[in-house]
PDB file of C-alpha atoms in Angstrom:
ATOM      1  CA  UNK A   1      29.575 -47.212 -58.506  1.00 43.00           C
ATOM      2  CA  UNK A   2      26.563 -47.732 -61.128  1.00 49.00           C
ATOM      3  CA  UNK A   3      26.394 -45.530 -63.978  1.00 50.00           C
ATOM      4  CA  UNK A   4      23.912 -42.507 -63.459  1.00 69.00           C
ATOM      5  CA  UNK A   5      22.085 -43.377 -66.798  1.00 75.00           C
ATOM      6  CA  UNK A   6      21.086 -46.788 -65.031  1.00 93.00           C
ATOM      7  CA  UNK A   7      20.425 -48.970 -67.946  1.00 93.00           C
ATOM      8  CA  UNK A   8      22.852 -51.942 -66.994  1.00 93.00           C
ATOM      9  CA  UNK A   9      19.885 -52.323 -64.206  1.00 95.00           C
ATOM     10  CA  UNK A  10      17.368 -54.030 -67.035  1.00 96.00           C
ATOM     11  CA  UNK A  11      19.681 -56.536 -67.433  1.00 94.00           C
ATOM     12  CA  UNK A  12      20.239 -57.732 -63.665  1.00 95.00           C
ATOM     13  CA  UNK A  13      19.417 -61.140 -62.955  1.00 94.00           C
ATOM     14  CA  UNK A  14      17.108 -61.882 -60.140  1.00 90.00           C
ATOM     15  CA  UNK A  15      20.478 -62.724 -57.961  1.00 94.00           C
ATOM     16  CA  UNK A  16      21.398 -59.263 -58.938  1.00 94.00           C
ATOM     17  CA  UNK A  17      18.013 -57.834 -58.012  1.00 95.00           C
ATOM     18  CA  UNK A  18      18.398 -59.581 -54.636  1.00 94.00           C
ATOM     19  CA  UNK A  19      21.606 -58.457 -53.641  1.00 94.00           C
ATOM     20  CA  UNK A  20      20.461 -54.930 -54.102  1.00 95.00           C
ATOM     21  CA  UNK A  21      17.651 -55.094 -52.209  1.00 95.00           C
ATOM     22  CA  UNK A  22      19.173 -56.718 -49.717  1.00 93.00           C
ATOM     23  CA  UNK A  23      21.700 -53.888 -49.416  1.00 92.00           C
ATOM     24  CA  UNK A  24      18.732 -51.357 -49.128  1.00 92.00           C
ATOM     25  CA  UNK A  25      17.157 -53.615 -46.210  1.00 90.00           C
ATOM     26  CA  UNK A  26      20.767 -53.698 -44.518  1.00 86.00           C
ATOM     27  CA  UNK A  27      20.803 -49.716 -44.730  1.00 76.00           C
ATOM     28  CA  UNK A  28      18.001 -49.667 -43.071  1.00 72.00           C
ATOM     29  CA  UNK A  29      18.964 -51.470 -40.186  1.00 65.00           C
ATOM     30  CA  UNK A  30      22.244 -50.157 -40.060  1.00 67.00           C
ATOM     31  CA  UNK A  31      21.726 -46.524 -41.286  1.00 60.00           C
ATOM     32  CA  UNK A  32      25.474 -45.426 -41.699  1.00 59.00           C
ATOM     33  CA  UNK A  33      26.444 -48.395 -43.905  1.00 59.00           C
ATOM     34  CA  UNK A  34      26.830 -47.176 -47.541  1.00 59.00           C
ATOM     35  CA  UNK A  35      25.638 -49.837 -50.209  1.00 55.00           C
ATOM     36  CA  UNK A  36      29.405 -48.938 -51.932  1.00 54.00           C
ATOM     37  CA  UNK A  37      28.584 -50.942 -54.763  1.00 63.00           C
ATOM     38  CA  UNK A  38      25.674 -49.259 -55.850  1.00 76.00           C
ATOM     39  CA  UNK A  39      26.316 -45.855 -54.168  1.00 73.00           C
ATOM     40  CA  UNK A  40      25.962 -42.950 -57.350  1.00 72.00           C
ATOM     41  CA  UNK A  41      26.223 -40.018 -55.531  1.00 69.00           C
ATOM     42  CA  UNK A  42      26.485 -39.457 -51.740  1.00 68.00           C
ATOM     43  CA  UNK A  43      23.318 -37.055 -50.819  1.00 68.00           C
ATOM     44  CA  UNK A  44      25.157 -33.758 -50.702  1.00 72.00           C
ATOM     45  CA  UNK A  45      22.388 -32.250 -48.401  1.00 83.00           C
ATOM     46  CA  UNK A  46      21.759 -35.062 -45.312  1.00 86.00           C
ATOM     47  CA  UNK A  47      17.643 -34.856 -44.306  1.00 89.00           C
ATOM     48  CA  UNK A  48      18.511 -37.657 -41.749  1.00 92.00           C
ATOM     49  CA  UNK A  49      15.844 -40.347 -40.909  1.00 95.00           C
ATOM     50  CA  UNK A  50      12.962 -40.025 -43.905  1.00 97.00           C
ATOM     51  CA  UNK A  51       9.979 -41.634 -42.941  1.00 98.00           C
ATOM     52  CA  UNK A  52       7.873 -43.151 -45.946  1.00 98.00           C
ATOM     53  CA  UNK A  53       4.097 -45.066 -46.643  1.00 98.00           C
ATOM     54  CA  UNK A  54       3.386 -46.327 -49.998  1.00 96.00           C
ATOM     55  CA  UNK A  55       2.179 -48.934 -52.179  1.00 95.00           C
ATOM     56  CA  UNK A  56       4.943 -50.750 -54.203  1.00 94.00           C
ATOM     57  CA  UNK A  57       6.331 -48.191 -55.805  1.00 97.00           C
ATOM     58  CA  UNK A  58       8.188 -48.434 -52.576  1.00 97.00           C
ATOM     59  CA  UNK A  59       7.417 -51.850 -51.876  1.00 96.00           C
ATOM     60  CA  UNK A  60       8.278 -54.221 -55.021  1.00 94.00           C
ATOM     61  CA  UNK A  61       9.468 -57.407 -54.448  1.00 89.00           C
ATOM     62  CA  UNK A  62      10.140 -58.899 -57.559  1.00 89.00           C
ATOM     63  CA  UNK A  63      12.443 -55.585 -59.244  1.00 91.00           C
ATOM     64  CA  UNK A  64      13.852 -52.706 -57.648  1.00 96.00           C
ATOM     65  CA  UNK A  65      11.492 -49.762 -56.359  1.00 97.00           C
ATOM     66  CA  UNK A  66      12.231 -45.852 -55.164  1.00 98.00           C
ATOM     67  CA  UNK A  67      12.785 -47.019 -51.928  1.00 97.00           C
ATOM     68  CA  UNK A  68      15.645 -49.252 -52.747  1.00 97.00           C
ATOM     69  CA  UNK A  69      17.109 -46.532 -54.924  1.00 96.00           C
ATOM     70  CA  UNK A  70      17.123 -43.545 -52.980  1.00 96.00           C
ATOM     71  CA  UNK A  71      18.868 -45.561 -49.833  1.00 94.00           C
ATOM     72  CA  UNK A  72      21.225 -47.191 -52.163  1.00 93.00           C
ATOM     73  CA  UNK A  73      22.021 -44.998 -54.791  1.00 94.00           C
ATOM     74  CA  UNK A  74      21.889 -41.544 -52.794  1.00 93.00           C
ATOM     75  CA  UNK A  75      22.513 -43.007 -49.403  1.00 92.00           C
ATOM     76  CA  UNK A  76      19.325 -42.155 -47.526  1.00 94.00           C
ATOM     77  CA  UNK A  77      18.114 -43.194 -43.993  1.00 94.00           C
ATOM     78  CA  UNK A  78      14.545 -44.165 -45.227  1.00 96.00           C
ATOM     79  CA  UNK A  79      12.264 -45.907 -42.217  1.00 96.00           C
ATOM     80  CA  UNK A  80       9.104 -47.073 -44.705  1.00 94.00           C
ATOM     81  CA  UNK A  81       5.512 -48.976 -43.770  1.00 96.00           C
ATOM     82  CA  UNK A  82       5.206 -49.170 -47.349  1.00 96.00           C
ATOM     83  CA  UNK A  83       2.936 -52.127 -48.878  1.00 95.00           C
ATOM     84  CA  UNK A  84       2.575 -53.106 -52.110  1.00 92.00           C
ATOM     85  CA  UNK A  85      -1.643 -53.055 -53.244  1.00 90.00           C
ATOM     86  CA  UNK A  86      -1.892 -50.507 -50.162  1.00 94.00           C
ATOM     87  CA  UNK A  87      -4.896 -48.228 -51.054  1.00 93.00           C
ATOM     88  CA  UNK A  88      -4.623 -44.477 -50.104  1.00 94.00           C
ATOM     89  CA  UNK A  89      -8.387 -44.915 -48.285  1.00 94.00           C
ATOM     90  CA  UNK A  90      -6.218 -47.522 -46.040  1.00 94.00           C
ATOM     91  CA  UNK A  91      -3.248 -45.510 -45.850  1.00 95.00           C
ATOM     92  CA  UNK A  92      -4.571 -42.832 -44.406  1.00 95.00           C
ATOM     93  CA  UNK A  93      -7.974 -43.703 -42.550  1.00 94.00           C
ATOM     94  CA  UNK A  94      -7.364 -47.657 -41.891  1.00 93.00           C
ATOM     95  CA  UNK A  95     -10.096 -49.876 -42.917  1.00 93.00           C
ATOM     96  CA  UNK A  96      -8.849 -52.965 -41.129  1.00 92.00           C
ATOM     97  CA  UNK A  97     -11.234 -54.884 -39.557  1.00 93.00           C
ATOM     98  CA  UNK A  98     -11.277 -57.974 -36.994  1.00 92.00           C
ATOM     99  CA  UNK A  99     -13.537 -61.095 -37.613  1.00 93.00           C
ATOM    100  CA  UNK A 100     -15.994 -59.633 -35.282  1.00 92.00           C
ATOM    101  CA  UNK A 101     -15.928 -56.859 -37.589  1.00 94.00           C
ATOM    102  CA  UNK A 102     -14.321 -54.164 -35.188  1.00 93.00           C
ATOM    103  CA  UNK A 103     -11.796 -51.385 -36.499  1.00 91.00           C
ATOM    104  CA  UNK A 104      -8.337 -52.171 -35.990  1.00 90.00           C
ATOM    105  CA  UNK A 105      -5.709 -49.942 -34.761  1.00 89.00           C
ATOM    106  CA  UNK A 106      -4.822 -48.332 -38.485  1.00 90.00           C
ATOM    107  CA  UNK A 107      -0.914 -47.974 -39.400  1.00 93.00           C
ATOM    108  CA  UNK A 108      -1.201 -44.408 -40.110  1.00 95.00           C
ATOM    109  CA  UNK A 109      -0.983 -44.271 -36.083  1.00 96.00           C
ATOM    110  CA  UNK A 110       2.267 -45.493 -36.236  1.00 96.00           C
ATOM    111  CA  UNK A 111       3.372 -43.644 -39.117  1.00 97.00           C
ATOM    112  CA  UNK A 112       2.423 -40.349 -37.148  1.00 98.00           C
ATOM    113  CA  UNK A 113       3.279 -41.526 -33.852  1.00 98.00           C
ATOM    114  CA  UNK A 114       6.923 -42.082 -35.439  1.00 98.00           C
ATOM    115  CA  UNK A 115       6.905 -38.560 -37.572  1.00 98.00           C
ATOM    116  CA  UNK A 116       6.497 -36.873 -34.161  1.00 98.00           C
ATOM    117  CA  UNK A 117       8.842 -38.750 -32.461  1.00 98.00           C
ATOM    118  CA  UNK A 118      11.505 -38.274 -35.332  1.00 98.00           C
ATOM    119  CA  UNK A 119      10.467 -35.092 -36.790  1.00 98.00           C
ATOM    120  CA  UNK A 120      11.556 -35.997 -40.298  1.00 98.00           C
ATOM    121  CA  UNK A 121      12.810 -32.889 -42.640  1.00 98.00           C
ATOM    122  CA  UNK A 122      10.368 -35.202 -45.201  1.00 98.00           C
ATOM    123  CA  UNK A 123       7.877 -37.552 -45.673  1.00 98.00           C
ATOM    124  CA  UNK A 124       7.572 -39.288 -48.644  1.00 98.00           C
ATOM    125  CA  UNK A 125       4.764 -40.783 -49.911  1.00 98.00           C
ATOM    126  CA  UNK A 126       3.415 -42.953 -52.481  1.00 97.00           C
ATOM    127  CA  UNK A 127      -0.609 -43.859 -53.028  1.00 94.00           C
ATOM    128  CA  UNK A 128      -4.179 -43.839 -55.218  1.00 89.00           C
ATOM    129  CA  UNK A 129      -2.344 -46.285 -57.804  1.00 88.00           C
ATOM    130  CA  UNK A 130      -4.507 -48.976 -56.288  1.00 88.00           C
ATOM    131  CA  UNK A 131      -7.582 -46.876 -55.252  1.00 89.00           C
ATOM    132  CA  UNK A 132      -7.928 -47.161 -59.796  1.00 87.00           C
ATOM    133  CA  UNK A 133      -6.736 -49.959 -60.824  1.00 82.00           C
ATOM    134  CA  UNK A 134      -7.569 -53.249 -61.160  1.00 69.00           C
ATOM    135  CA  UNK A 135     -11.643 -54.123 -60.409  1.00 74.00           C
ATOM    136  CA  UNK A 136     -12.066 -50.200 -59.502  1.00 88.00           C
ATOM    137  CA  UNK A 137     -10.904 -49.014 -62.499  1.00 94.00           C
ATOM    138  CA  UNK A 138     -14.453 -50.508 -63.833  1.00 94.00           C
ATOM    139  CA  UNK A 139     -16.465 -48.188 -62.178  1.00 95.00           C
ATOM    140  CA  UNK A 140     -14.863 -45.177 -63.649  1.00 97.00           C
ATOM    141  CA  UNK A 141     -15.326 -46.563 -67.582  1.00 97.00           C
ATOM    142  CA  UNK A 142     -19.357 -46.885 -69.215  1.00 97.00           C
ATOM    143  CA  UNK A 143     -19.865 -50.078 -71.167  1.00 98.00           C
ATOM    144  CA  UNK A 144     -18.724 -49.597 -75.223  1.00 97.00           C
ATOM    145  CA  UNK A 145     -22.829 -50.042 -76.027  1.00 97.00           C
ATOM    146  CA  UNK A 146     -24.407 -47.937 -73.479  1.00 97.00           C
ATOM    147  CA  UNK A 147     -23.709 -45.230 -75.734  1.00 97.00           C
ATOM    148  CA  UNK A 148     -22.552 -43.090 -73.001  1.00 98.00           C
ATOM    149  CA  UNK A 149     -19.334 -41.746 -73.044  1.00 97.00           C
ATOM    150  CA  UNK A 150     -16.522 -44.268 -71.916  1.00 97.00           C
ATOM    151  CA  UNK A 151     -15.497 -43.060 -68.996  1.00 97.00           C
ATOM    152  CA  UNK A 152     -17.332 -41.334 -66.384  1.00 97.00           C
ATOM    153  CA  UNK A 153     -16.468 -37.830 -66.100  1.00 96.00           C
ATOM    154  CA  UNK A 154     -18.588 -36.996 -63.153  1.00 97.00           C
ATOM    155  CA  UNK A 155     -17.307 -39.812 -61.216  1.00 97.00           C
ATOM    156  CA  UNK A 156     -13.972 -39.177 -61.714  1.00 97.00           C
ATOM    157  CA  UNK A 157     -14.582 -35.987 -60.966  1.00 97.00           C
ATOM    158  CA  UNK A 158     -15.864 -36.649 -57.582  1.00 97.00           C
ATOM    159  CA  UNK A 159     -13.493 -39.570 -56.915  1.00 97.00           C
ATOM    160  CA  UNK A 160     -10.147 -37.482 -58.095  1.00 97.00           C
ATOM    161  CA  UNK A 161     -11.016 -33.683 -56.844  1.00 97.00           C
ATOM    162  CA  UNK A 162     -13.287 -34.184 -54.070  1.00 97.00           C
ATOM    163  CA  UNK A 163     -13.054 -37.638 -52.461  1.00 97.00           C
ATOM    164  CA  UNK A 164      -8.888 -37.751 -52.894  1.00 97.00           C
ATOM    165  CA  UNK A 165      -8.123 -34.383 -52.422  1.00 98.00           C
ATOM    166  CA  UNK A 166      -9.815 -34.612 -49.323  1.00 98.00           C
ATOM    167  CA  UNK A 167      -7.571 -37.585 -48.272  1.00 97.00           C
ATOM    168  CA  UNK A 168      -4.557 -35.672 -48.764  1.00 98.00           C
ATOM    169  CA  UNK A 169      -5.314 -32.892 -47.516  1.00 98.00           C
ATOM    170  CA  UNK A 170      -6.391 -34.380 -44.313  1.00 97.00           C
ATOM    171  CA  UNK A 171      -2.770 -36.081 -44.666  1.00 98.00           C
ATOM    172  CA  UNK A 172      -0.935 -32.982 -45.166  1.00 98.00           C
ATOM    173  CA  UNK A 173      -2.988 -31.553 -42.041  1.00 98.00           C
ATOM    174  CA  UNK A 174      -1.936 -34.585 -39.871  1.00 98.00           C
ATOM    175  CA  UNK A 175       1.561 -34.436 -40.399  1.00 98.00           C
ATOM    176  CA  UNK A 176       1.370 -30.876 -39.971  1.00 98.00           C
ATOM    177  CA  UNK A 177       0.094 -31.117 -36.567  1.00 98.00           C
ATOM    178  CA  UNK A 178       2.544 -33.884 -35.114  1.00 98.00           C
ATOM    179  CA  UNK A 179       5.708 -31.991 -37.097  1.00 98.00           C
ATOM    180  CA  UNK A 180       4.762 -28.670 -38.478  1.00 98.00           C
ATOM    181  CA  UNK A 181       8.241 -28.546 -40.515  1.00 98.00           C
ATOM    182  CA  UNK A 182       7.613 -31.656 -42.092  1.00 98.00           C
ATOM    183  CA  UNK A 183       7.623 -31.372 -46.347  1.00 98.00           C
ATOM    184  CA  UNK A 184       5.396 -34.264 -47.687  1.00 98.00           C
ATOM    185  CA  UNK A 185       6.876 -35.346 -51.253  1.00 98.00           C
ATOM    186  CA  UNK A 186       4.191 -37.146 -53.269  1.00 98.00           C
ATOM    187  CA  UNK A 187       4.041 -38.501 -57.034  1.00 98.00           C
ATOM    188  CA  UNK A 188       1.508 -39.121 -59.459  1.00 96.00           C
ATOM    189  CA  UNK A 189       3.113 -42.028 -61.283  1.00 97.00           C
ATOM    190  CA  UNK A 190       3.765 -42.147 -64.911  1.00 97.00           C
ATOM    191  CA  UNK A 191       1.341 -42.688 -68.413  1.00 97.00           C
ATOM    192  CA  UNK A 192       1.254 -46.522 -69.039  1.00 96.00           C
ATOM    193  CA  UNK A 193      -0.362 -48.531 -71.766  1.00 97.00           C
ATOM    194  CA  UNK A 194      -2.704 -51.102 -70.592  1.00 96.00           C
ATOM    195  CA  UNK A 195      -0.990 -54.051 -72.013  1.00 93.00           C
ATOM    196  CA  UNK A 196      -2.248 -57.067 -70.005  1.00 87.00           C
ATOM    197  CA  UNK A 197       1.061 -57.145 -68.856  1.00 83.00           C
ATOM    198  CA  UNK A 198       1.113 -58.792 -64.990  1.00 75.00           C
ATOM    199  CA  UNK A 199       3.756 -59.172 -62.501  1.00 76.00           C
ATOM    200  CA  UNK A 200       5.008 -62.668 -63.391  1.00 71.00           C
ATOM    201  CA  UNK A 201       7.188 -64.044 -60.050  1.00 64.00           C
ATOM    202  CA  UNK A 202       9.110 -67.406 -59.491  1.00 60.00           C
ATOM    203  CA  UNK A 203       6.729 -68.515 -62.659  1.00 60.00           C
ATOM    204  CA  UNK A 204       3.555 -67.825 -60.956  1.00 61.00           C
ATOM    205  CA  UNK A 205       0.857 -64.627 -61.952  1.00 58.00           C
ATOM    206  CA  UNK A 206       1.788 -62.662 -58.587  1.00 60.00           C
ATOM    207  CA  UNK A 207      -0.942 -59.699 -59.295  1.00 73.00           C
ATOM    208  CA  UNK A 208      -2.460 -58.222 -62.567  1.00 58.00           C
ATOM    209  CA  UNK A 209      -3.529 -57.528 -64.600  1.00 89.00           C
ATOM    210  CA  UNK A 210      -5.586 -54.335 -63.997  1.00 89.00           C
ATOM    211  CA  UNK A 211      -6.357 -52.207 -66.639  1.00 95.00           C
ATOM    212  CA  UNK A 212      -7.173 -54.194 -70.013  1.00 95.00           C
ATOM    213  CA  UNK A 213      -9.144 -56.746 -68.532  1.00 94.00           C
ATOM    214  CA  UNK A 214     -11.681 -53.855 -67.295  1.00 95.00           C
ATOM    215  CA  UNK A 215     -11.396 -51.806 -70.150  1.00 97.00           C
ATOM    216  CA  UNK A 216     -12.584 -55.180 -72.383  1.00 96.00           C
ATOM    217  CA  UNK A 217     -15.202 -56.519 -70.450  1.00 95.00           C
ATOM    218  CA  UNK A 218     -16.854 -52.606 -70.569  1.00 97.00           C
ATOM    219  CA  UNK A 219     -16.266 -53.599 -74.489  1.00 97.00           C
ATOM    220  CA  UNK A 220     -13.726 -51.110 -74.993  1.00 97.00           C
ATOM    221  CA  UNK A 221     -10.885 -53.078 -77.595  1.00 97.00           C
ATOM    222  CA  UNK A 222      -9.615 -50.046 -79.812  1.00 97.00           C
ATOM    223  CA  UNK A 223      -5.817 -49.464 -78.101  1.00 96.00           C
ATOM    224  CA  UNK A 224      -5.749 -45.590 -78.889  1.00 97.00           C
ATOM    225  CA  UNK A 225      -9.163 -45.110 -77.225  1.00 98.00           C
ATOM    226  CA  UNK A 226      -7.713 -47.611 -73.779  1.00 97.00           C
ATOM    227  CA  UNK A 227      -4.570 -45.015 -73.974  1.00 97.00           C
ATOM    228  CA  UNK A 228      -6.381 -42.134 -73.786  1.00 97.00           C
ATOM    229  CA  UNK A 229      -8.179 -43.439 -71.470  1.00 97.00           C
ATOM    230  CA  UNK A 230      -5.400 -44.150 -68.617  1.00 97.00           C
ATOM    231  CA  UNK A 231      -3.485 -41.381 -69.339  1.00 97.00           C
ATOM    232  CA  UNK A 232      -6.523 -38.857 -68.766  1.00 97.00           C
ATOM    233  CA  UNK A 233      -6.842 -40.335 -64.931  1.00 96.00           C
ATOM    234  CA  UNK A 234      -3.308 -40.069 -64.685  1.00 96.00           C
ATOM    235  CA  UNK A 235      -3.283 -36.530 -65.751  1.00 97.00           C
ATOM    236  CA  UNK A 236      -5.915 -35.783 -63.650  1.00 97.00           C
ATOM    237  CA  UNK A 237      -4.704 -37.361 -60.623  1.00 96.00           C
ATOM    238  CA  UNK A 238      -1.277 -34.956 -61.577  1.00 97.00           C
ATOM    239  CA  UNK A 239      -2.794 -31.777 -61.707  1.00 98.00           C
ATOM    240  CA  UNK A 240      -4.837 -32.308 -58.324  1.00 97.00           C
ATOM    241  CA  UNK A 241      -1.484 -32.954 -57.146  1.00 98.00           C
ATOM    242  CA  UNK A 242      -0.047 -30.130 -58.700  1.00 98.00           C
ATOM    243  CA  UNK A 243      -2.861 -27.966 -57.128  1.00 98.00           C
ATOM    244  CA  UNK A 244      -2.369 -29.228 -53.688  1.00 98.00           C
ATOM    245  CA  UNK A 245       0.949 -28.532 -53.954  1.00 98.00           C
ATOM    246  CA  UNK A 246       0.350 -24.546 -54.454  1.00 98.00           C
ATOM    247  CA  UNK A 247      -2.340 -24.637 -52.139  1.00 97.00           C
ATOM    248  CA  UNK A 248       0.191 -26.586 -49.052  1.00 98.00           C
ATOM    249  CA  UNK A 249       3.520 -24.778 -48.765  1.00 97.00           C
ATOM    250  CA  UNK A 250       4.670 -28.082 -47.042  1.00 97.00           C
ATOM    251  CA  UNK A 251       3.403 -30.455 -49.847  1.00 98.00           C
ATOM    252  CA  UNK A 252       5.267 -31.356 -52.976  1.00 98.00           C
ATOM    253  CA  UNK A 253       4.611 -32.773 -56.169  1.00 98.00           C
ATOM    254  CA  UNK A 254       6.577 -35.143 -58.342  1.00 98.00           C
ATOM    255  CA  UNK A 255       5.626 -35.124 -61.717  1.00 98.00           C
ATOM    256  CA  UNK A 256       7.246 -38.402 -63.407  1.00 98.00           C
ATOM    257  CA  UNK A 257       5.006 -38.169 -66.816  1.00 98.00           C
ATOM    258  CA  UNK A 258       7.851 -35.935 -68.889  1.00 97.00           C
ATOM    259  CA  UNK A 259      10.590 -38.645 -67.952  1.00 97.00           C
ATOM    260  CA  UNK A 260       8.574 -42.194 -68.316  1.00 97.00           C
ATOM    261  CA  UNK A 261       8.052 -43.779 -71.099  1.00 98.00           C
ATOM    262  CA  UNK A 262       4.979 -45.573 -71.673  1.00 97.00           C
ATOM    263  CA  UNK A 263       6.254 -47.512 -74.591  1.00 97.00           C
ATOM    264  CA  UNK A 264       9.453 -48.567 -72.892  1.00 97.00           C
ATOM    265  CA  UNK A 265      10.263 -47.783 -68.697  1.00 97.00           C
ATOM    266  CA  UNK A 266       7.033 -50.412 -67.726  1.00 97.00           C
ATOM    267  CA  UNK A 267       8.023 -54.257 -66.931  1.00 94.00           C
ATOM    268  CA  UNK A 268       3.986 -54.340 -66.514  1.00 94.00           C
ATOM    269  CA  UNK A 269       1.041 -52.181 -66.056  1.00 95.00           C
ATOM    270  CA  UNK A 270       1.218 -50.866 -62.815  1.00 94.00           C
ATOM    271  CA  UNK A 271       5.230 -51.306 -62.554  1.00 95.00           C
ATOM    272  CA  UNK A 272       8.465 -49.682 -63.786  1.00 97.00           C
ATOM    273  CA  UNK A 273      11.627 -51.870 -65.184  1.00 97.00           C
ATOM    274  CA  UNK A 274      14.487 -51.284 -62.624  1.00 97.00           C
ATOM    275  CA  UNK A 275      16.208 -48.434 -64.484  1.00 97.00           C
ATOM    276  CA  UNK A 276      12.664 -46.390 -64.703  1.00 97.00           C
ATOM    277  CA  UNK A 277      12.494 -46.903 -60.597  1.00 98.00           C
ATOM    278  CA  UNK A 278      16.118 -45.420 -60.447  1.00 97.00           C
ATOM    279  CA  UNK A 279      15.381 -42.374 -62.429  1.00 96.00           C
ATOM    280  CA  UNK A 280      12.353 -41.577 -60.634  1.00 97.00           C
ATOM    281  CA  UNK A 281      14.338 -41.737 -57.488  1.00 97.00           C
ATOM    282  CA  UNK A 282      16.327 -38.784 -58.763  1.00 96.00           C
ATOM    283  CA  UNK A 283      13.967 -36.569 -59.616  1.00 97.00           C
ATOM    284  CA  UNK A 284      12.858 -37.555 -55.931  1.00 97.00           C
ATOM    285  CA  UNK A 285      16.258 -36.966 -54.663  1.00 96.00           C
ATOM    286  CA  UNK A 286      16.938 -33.475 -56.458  1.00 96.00           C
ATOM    287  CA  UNK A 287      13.534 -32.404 -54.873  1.00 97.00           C
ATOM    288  CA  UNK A 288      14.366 -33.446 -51.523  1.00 97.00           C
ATOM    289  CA  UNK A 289      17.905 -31.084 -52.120  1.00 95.00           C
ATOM    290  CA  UNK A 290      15.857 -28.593 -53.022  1.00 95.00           C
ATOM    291  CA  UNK A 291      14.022 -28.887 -49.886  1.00 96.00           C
ATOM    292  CA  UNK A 292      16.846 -28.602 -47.155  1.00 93.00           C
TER     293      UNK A 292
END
């Protein structure tokens, strides 16, 4: 049994790491095998087969992510197409292309094809993290010089409540209409300081950075102002969230901001240390008990 305040996770080694991700690939295979050793608390409400999509927040190879955690640690059946760098545009439209430059069949197809074959109590979901970071995140700052403000209010304005709102809310209408009693759990990811921090795998750069590098070539160096900054996208992208939630009585919202620490729970910019991952799968977990 691991400890419920998780911070012996930090100090796993990569063999560690492995073996519990490893158990949470088993599970998934083999649904009614319980990862004993890292088992906290047996769901006390069973939701049967969750289906997930994501980025790597559910998808992380080189740490633990909230997929991992909620099958091991709370003994979930979780079928996921998660993959890390997955945009939400992708996610939910496909933009997959041939080399003749034809659409191909996107995996939301199968995603829905398998929620209306299952008829999952809930679908989690995990995506935008990408649609910001990394060369977009440019286009929503103005250059230090321009004497414009840094970042782009009217663009973010049309990229966060009109252009994603409308992606979720045609995702929320999609599930609806293969499995009508389907909750969708979402979350908005946590405030993070963009510290040039990348994900550093097997000794090799793996991806990242995202945010510093764009916030100094737009000229922007002071750290407060980069802060504020990040954590005004992320608190937007949280309250369209939060609105879509009271506007879809079968969408919910995880806000992770009041438990992450942007000082402290992020091994890099875009990524959580192990123990972060495992507390953000319980405020995940206690929501989807709240739900059955």
């Amino acid at each position: 049994m691991i400890n419920e305040n998780f911070e012996q996770m930090d100090s796993w080694t990569s063999e560690d790491v492995a073996k519990f991700k490893e158990a949470a690939k088993i599970k998934e295979i083999q649904p009614r095998e319980k990862a004993i050793g890292f088992l906290v608390k047996t769901a006390a409400k069973k939701p049967g087969r969750v289906i997930a999509e994501g980025d790597s927040w559910f998808d992380y190879l080189p740490g633990t992510d909230l997929i991992d955690c909620l099958k091991n640690h709370y003994d979930y059946d979780i079928e996921h197409y998660a993959k890390a760098g997955d945009t939400l545009e992708n996610m939910i439209f496909g933009t997959g292309i041939n080399k003749h430059f034809q659409r191909v069949a996107p995996q939301i197809e199968t995603v829905l094809r398998r929620i209306k074959e299952v008829q999952p109590k809930v679908f989690l979901f995990s995506g935008e993290g990408n649609d910001v970071a990394g060369d977009e995140f440019e286009s929503y700052l103005n250059h230090k010089n321009s004497g414009l403000p840094a970042l782009r209010k009217d663009f973010v304005e049309n990229m966060i409540n009109i252009v994603f709102r409308q992606y979720f809310t045609e995702l929320i209408k999609r599930v609806a209409a293969v499995s009508p009693a389907t909750q969708i759990v979402a979350h908005g990811y946590g405030h993070t300081f963009p510290t040039g921090e990348s994900v550093d795998f097997l000794f090799f750069t793996f991806a990242g950075p995202w945010l510093r590098p764009a916030l100094a070539r737009k000229g922007i160096f002071e750290a407060t102002e980069q802060q504020n900054l990040v954590f005004e996208l992320i608190d937007k992208y949280n309250e369209m969230l939060r609105e879509m939630a009271h506007v879809h009585a079968n969408f919910h919202h995880i806000d992770l901001r009041p438990i992450l620490n942007p000082a402290s729970d992020w091994a890099n910019e875009l990524h959580l240390k192990n123990s972060a991952y495992a507390r953000s799968a319980a405020q995940i977990h206690d929501k989807i008990q709240s739900l059955l």
